[in-house]
Coordinates of C-alpha atoms and ligand atoms in Angstrom, one line a residue:
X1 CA 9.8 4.8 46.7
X2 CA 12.9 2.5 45.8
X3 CA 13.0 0.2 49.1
X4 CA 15.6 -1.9 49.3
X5 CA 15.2 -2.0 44.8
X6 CA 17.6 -0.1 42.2
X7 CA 15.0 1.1 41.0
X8 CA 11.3 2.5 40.9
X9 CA 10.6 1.4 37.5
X10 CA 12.7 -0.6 35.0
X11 CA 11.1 -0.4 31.5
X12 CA 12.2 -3.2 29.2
X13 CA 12.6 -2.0 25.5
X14 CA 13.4 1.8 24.4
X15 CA 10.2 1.5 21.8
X16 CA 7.8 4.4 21.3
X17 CA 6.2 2.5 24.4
X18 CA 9.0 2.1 26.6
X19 CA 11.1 5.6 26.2
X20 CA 8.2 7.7 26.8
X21 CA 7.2 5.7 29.5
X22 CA 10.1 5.8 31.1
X23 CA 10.4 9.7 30.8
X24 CA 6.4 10.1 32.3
X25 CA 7.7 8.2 35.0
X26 CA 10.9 10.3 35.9
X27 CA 9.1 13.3 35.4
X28 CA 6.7 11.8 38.5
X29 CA 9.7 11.3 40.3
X30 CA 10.1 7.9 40.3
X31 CA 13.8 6.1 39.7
X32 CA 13.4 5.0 36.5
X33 CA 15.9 2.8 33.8
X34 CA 15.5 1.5 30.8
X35 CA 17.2 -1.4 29.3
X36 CA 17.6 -2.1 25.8
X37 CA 19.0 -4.7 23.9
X38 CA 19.8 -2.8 20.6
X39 CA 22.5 -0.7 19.9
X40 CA 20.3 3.1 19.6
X41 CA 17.3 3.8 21.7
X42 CA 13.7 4.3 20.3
X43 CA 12.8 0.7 19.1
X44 CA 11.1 -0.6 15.9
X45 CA 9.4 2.7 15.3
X46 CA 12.7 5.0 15.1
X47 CA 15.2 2.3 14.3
X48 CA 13.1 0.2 11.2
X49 CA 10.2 1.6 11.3
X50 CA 7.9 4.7 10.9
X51 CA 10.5 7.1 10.6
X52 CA 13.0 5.2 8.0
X53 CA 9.9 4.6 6.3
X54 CA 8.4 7.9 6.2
X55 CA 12.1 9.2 5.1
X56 CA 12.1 7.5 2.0
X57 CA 8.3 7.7 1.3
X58 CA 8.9 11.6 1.5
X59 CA 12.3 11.4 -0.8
X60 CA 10.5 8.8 -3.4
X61 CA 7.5 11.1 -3.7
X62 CA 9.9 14.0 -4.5
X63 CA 11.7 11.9 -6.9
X64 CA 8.1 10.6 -8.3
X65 CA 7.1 14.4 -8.8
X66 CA 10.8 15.9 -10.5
X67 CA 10.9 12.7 -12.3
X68 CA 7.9 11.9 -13.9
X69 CA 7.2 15.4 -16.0
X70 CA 4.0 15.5 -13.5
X71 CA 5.6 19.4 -12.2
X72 CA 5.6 20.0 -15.7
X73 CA 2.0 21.2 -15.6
X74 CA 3.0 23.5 -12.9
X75 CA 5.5 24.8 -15.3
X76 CA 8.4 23.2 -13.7
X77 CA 10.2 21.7 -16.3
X78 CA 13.1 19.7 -15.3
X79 CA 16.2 17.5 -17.2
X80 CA 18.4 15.4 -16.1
X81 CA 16.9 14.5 -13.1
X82 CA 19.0 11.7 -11.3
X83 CA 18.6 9.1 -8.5
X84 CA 21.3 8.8 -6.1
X85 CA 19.9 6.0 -4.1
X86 CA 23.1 6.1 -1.5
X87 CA 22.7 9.8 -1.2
X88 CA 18.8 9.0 -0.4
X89 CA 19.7 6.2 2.4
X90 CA 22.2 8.5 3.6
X91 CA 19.4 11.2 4.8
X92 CA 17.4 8.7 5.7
X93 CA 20.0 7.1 8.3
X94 CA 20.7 11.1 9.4
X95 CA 17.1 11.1 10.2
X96 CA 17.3 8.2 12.2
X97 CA 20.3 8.9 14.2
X98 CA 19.4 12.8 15.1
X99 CA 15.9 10.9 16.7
X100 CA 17.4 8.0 18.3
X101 CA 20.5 10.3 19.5
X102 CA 17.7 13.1 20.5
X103 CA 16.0 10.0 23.3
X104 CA 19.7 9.9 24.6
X105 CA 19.2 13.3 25.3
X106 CA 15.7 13.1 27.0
X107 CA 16.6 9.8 28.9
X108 CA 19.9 12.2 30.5
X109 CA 17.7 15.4 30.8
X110 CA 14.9 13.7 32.4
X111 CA 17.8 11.4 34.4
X112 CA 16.4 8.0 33.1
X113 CA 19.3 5.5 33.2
X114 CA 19.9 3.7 30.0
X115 CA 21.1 0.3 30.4
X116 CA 22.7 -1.5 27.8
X117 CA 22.2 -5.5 27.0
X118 CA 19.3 -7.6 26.7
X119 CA 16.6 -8.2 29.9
X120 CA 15.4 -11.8 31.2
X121 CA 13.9 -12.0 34.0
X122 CA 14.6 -13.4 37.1
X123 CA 11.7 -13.4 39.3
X124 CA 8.8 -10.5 39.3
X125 CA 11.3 -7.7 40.5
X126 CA 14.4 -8.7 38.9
X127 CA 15.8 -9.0 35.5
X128 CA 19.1 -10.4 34.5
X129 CA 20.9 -7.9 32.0
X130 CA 24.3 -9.6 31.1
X131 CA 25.8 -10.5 34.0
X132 CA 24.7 -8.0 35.9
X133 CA 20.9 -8.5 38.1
X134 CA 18.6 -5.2 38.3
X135 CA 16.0 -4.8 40.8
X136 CA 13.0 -2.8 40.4
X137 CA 9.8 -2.4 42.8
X138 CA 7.9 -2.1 39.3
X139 CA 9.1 -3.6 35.6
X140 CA 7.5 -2.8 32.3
X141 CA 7.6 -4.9 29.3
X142 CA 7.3 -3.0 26.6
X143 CA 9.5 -5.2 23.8
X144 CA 7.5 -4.3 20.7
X145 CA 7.2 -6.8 17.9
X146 CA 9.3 -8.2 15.4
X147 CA 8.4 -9.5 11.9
X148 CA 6.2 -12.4 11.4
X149 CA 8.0 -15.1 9.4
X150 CA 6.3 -17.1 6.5
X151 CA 6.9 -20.8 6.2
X152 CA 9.1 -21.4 3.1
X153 CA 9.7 -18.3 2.4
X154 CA 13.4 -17.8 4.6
X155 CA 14.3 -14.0 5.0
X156 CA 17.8 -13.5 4.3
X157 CA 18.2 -9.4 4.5
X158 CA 22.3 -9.6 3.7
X159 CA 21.4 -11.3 0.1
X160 CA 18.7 -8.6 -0.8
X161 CA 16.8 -11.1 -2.8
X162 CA 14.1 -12.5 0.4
X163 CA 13.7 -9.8 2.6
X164 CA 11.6 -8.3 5.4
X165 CA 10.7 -4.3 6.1
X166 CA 13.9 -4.1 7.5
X167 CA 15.5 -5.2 4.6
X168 CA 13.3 -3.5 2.1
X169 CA 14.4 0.0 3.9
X170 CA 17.9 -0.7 2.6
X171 CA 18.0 -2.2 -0.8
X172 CA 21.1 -1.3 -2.6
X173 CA 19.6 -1.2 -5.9
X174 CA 16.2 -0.2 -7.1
X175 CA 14.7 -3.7 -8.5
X176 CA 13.4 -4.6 -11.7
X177 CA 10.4 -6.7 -10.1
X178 CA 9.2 -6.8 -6.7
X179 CA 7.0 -8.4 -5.4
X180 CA 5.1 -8.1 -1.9
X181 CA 3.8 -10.5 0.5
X182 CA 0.9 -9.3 2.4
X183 CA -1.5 -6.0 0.8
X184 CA -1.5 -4.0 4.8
X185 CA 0.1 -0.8 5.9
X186 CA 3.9 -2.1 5.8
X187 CA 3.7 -3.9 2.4
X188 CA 2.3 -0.7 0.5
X189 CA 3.8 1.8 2.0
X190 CA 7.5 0.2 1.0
X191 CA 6.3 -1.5 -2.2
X192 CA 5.1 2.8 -3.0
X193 CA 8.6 3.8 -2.7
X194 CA 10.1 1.3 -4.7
X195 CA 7.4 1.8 -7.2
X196 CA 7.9 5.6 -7.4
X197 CA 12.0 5.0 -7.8
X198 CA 11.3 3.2 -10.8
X199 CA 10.5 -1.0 -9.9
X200 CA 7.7 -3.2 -11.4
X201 CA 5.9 -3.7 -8.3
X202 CA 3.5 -6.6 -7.6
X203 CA 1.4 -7.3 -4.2
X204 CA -0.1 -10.8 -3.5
X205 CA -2.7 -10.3 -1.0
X206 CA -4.6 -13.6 0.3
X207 CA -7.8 -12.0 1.3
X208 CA -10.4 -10.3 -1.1
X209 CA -9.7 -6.7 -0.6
X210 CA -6.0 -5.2 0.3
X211 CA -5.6 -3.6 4.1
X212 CA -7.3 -5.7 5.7
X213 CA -9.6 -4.2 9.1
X214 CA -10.4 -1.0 7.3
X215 CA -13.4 0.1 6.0
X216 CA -14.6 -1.6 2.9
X217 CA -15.2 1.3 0.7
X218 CA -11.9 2.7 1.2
X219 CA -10.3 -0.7 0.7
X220 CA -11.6 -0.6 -2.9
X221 CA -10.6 3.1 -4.1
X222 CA -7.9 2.3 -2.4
X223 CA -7.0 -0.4 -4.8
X224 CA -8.3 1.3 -7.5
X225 CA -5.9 4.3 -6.8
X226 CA -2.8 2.1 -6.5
X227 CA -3.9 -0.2 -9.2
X228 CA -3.6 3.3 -11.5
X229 CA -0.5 4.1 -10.7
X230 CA 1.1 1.0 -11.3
X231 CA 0.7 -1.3 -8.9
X232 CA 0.3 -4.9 -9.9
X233 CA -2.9 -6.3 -7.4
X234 CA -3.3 -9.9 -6.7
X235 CA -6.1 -10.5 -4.3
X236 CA -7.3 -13.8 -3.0
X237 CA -3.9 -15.2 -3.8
X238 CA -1.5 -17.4 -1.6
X239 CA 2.2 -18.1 -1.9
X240 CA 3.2 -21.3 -1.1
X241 CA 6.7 -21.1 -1.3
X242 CA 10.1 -19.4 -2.5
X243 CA 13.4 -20.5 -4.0
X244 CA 16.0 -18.3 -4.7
X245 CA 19.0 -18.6 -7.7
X246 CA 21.8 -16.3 -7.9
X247 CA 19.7 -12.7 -7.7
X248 CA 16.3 -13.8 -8.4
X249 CA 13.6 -15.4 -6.3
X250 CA 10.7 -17.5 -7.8
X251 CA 7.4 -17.7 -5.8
X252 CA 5.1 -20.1 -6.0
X253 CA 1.4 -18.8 -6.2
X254 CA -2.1 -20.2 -6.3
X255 CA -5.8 -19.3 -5.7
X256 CA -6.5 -18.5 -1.8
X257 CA -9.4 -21.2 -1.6
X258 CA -7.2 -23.6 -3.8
X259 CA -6.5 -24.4 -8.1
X260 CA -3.8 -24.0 -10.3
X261 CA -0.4 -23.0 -8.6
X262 CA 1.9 -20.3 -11.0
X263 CA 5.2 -19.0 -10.6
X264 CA 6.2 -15.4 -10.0
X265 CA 9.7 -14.2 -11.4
X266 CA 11.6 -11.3 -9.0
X267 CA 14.4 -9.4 -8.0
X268 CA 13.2 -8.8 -4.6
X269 CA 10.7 -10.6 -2.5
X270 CA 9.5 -8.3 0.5
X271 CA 7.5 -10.7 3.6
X272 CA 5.0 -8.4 5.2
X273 CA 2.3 -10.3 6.8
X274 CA 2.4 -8.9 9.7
X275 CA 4.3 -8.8 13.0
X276 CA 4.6 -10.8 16.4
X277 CA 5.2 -9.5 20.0
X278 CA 8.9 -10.0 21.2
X279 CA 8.7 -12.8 24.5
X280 CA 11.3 -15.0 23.4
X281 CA 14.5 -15.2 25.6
X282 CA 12.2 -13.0 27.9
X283 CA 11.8 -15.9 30.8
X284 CA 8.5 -14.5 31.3
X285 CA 8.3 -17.9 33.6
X286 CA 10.1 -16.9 36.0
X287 CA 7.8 -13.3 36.9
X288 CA 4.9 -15.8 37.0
X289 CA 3.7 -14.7 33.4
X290 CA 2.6 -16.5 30.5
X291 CA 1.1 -15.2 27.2
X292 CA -2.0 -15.3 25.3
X293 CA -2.8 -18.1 22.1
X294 CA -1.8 -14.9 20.0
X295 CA 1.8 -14.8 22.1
X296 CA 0.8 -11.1 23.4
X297 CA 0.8 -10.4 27.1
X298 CA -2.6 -9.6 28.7
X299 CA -2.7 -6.4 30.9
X300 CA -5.6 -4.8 32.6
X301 CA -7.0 -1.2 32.6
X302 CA -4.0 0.2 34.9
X303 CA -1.7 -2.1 32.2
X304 CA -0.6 -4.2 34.9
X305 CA -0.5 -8.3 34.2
X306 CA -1.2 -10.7 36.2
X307 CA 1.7 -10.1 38.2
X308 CA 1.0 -7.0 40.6
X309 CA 4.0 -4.9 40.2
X310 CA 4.5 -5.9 36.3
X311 CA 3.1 -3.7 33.6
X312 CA 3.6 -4.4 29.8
X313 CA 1.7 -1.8 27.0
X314 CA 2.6 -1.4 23.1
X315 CA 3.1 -4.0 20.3
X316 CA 3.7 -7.0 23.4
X317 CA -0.3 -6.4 24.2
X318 CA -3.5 -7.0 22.5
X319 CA -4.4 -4.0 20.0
X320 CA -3.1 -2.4 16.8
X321 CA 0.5 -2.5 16.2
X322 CA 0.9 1.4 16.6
X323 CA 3.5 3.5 18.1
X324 CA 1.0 6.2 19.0
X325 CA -0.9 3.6 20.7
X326 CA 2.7 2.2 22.5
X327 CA 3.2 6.0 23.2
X328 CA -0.1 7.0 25.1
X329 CA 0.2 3.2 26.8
X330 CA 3.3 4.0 28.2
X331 CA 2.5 7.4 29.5
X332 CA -0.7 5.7 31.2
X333 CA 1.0 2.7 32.4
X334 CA 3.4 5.3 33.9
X335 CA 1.1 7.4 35.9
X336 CA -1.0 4.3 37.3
X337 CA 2.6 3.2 38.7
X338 CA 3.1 6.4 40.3
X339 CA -0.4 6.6 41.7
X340 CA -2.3 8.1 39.0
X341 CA -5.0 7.4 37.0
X342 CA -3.6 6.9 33.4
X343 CA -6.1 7.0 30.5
X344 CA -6.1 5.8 27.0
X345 CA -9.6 5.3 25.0
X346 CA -8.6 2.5 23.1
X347 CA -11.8 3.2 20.8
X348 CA -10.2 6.1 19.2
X349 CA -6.4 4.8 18.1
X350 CA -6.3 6.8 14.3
X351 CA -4.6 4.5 11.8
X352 CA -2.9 5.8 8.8
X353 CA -1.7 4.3 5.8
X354 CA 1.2 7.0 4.6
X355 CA 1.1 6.5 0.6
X356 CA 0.2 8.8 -1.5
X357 CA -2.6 9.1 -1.4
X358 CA -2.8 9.0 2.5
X359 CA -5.8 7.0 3.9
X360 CA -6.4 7.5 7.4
X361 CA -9.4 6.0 9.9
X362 CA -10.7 6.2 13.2
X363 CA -13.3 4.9 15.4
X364 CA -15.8 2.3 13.7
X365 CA -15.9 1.0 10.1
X366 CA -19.0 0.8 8.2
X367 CA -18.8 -2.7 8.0
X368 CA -18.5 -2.6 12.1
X369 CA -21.5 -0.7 12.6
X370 CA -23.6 -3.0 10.5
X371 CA -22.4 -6.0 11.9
X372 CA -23.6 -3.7 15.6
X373 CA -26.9 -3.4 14.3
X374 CA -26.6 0.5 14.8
X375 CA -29.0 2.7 12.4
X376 CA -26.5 4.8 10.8
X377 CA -25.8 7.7 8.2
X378 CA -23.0 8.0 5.8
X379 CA -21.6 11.5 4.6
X380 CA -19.2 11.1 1.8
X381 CA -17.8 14.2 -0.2
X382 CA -14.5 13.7 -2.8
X383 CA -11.9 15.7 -3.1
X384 CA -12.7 16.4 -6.9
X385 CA -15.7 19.3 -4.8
X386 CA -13.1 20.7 -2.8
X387 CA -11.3 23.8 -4.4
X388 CA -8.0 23.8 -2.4
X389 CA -7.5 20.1 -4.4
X390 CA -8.5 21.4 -7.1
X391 CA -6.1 24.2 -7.0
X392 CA -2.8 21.5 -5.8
X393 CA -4.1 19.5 -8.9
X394 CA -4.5 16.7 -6.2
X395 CA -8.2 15.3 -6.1
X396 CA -7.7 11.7 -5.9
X397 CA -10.2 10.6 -3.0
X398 CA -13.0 11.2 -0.1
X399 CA -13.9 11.6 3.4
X400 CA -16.9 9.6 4.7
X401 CA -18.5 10.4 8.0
X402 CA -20.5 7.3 9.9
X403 CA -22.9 8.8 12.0
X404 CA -25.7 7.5 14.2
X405 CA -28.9 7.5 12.7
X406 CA -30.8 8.8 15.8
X407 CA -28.4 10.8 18.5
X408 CA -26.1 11.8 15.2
X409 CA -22.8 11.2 17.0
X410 CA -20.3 10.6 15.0
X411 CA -19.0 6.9 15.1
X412 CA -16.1 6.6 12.4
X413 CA -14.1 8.8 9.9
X414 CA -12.7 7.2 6.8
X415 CA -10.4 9.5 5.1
X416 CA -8.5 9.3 1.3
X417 CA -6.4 12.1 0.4
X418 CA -2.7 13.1 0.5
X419 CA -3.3 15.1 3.8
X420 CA -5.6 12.3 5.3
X421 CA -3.1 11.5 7.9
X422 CA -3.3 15.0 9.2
X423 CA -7.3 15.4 8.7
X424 CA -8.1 12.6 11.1
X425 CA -6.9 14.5 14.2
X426 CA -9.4 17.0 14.3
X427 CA -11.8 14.0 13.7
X428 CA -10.6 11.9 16.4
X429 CA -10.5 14.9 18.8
X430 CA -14.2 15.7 18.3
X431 CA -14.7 12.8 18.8
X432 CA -13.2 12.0 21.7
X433 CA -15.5 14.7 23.0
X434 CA -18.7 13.0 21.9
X435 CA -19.2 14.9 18.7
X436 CA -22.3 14.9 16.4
X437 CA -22.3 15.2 12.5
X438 CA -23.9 18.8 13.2
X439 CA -21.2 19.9 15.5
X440 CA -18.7 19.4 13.0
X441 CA -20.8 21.2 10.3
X442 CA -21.1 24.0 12.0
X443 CA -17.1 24.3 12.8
X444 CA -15.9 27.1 11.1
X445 CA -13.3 25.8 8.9
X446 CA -10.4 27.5 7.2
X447 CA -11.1 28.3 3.4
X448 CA -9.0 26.9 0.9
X449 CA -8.2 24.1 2.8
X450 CA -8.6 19.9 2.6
X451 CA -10.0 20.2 5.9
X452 CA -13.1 21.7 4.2
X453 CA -14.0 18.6 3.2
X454 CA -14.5 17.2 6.1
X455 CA -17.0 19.8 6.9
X456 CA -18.6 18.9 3.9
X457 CA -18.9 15.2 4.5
X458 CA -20.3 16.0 8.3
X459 CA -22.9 18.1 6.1
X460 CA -23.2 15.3 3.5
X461 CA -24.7 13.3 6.6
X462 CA -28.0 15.5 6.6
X463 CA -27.5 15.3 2.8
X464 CA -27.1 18.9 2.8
X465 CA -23.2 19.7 1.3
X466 CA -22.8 22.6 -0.8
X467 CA -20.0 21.9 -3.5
X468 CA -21.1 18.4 -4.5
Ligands
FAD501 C1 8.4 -0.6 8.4 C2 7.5 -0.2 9.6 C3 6.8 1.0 9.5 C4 6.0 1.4 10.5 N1 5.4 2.6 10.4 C5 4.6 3.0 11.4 C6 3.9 4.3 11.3 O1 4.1 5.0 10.4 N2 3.2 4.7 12.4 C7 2.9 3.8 13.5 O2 2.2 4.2 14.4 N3 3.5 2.6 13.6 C8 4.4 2.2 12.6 N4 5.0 1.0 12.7 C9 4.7 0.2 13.9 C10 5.6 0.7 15.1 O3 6.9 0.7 14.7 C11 5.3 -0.1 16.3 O4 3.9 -0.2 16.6 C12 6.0 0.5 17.5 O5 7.4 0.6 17.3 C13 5.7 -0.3 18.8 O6 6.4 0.3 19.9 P1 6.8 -0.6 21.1 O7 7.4 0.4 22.1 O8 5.7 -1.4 21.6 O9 8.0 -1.6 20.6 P2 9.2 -1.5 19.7 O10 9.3 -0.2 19.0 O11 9.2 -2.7 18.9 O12 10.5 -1.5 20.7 C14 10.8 -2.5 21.5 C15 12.2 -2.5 21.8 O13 12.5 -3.4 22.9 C16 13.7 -4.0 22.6 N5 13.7 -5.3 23.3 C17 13.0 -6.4 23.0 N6 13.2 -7.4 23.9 C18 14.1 -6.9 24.7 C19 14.8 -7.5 25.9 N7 14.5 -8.7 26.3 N8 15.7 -6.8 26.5 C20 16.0 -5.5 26.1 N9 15.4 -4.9 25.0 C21 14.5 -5.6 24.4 C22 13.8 -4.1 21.1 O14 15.2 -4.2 20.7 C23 13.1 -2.8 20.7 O15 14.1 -1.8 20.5 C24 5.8 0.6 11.7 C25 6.5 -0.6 11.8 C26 7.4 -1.0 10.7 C27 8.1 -2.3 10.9

């Protein structure tokens, strides 16, 4: 298909979005490269993100367990138990190179050309990389998102003291006080591992609730959860500034809707209000594009702008900032360049929050459906009525089912446990074949398992469970 072009396809950015993409579209035979402007492929997600994260949320938790005398119970006594915090980044960064080294391998197997250097482009079906120009009868954007900045507060990663995720991946030195900017996903997630290796740990949220966009109930057993295990909650709180002296930063905080401002004493300051999509130094201009007032790049159903011949999927598009959304985008936007028909239901993206415990989500909130005017049903059934929690010792939380009052389909899934994260997929699946309440009732599940329960809450929904 090439033309007179180098190339098929160039995908800009090596994310979750643009590494899979770019495989899909080799596989469909179509000349594909990929250019990246970081050192190691696979993006935000593999680089600073989900899987750095997740490497020291599963490390903390172990420490957390072997530290705290809670194995002790299990009759697992253990002295002497020692952080080595180097030793833990250490695993973490092996983690991160075997993945990022294992897309090398892909991108070579599947014959995708990896091109080095940062993209701008030059008109719709070139880019300059360097000083080198690449044609392509197709580009991709697909350049993720980087952190969203807060005025006043200036991250500085290399002092440790102000930082972003990023930063907060890496701290040298477990802190005495932290405190975090912003109660979402990011935010707890890293303030849980510093909190489990041993840190005072303070979040300032400036809405009402923490994790903001999910349903309400969960938002407040949420906090409740995290509230008893040490986290320090400030809701409906606003910080209107930073100065740092030496090791220590001091916030400036005061009442969302306005009053008395205080100060806040820490070691570490981690900014996690969110993230932006990367355009900058893009010269979207010069393809014809232009963004959104939320600086995102608009796309159709096929993912292609308003350039024919110029896709862009993942964190650079309207939706959640998810790589499993980027993923499925990318293997869409792929097939739709090679002809196909690509689908993603955008209704059914799962989010999960990986604390402990895990709360994960799909399809509508309770809040959503009200706001819809749809008669609905609620099933809820806690983990406290399911034995195989009982048994792990491990009953903190629920799963509520929202169902339609009259056809009983299911409409959303609200899960807290430590395995919620994993629970939601058989959720999301049913429902992504239409499934009712009933249907999922009478799915045999596996006895003693968590999964139990969400048979139970699908039951709770006629208000017929049987533990509870
Ligand atoms: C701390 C943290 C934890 C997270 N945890 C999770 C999680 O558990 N689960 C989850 O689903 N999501 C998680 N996310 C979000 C997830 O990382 C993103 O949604 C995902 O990476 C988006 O993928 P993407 O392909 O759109 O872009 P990205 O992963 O951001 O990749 C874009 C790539 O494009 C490159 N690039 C940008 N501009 C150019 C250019 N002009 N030229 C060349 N290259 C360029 C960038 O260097 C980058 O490597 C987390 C994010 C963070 C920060």
């Amino acid at each position: 298909m090439t033309d007179n072009f180098d190339y098929d396809l160039l995908v800009i950015g090596s994310g979750p979005g643009g590494y899979v993409a770019a495989i899909r579209a080799a596989q469909l035979g179509l000349k594909t490269a990929c250019v990246e402007s970081r050192e190691t492929l696979g993006g935000t997600c593999l680089n600073v993100g989900c899987i750095p994260s997740k490497a020291m949320l599963h490390a903390s938790e172990i420490y957390h367990e072997a530290h705290s005398g809670a194995l002790e119970k299990f009759g697992i006594k253990l002295t002497g138990t020692k952080l080595d915090l180097k030793q833990m980044h250490a695993e973490k960064s092996k983690a991160v190179e075997e993945l990022t080294g294992g897309i090398a391998f892909l991108f070579k197997k599947n014959k995708v050309d990896w091109i080095k250097g940062h993209a701008a482009f030059e008109s719709a079906n070139s880019v300059k990389v360097g000083k080198k120009t690449v044609t392509a009868k197709n580009i991709m954007i697909a350049t993720g998102s980087s952190v969203t900045p807060l005025p006043g507060v200036d991250i500085d990663n290399s002092k440790h003291v102000i930082v972003d995720s990023t930063g907060a991946l890496d701290l040298p030195k477990v802190p005495g006080h932290m405190v975090v900017i912003g109660g979402g996903v990011i935010g707890l997630e890293l303030g849980s591992v510093w909190l489990r290796l041993g840190a005072k740990v303070t979040v300032v949220e400036y809405l009402d609730k923490i994790l903001p966009g999910m349903d309400g109930d969960i938002r407040k057993d949420a906090a409740r959860i995290f509230k008893k295990q040490g986290f320090d909650i400030k809701t409906s709180t606003k910080v209107t500034g930073a100065s740092v002296k030496g090791k220590k930063a001091t916030l400036t905080i005061e009442p969302a809707k306005g009053g008395d401002a205080e100060t806040l004493e820490a070691d570490v300051v981690l900014v996690a209000i969110g993230r932006k999509p990367n355009t900058e130094g893009l010269a979207l201009d010069k393809a014809g594009l232009s963004t959104n007032d939320r600086g995102q790049i608009e796309v159709g159903h096929d993912f292609q702008t308003s350039v024919p011949g110029v896709y862009a999927i993942g964190d650079v598009t309207p939706g959640p900032m998810l790589a499993h959304k980027a993923e499925d985008e990318g293997i869409a936007a792929a097939e739709f360049v090679a002809g196909q028909q690509g689908i993603v239901n955008h209704d059914l993206i799962p989010g999960v929050v990986y604390t402990h415990p895990e709360i994960a989500s799909i399809g509508k909130t309770e809040e959503e459906v009200k706001e819809a005017g749809i008669k609905y049903k609620v099933g809820k059934f806690p983990f406290m009525g399911n034995s195989r929690a009982k048994t792990n010792r491990d009953t903190d939380g629920y799963v509520k089912v929202i169902a339609d009052a009259e056809s009983d389909r299911v409409l959303g899934a609200h899960i807290i446990s430590s395995l919620a994260g994993t629970l939601i997929a058989q959720v999301t699946q049913a429902m992504e074949f239409g499934t009712t309440s009933e249907d999922i009732a009478y799915t045999c599940h596996a006895h003693p398992t968590h999964s139990e329960a969400v048979k139970e809450a699908a039951m709770a929904v006629q208000g017929k469970p049987i533990h509870i």
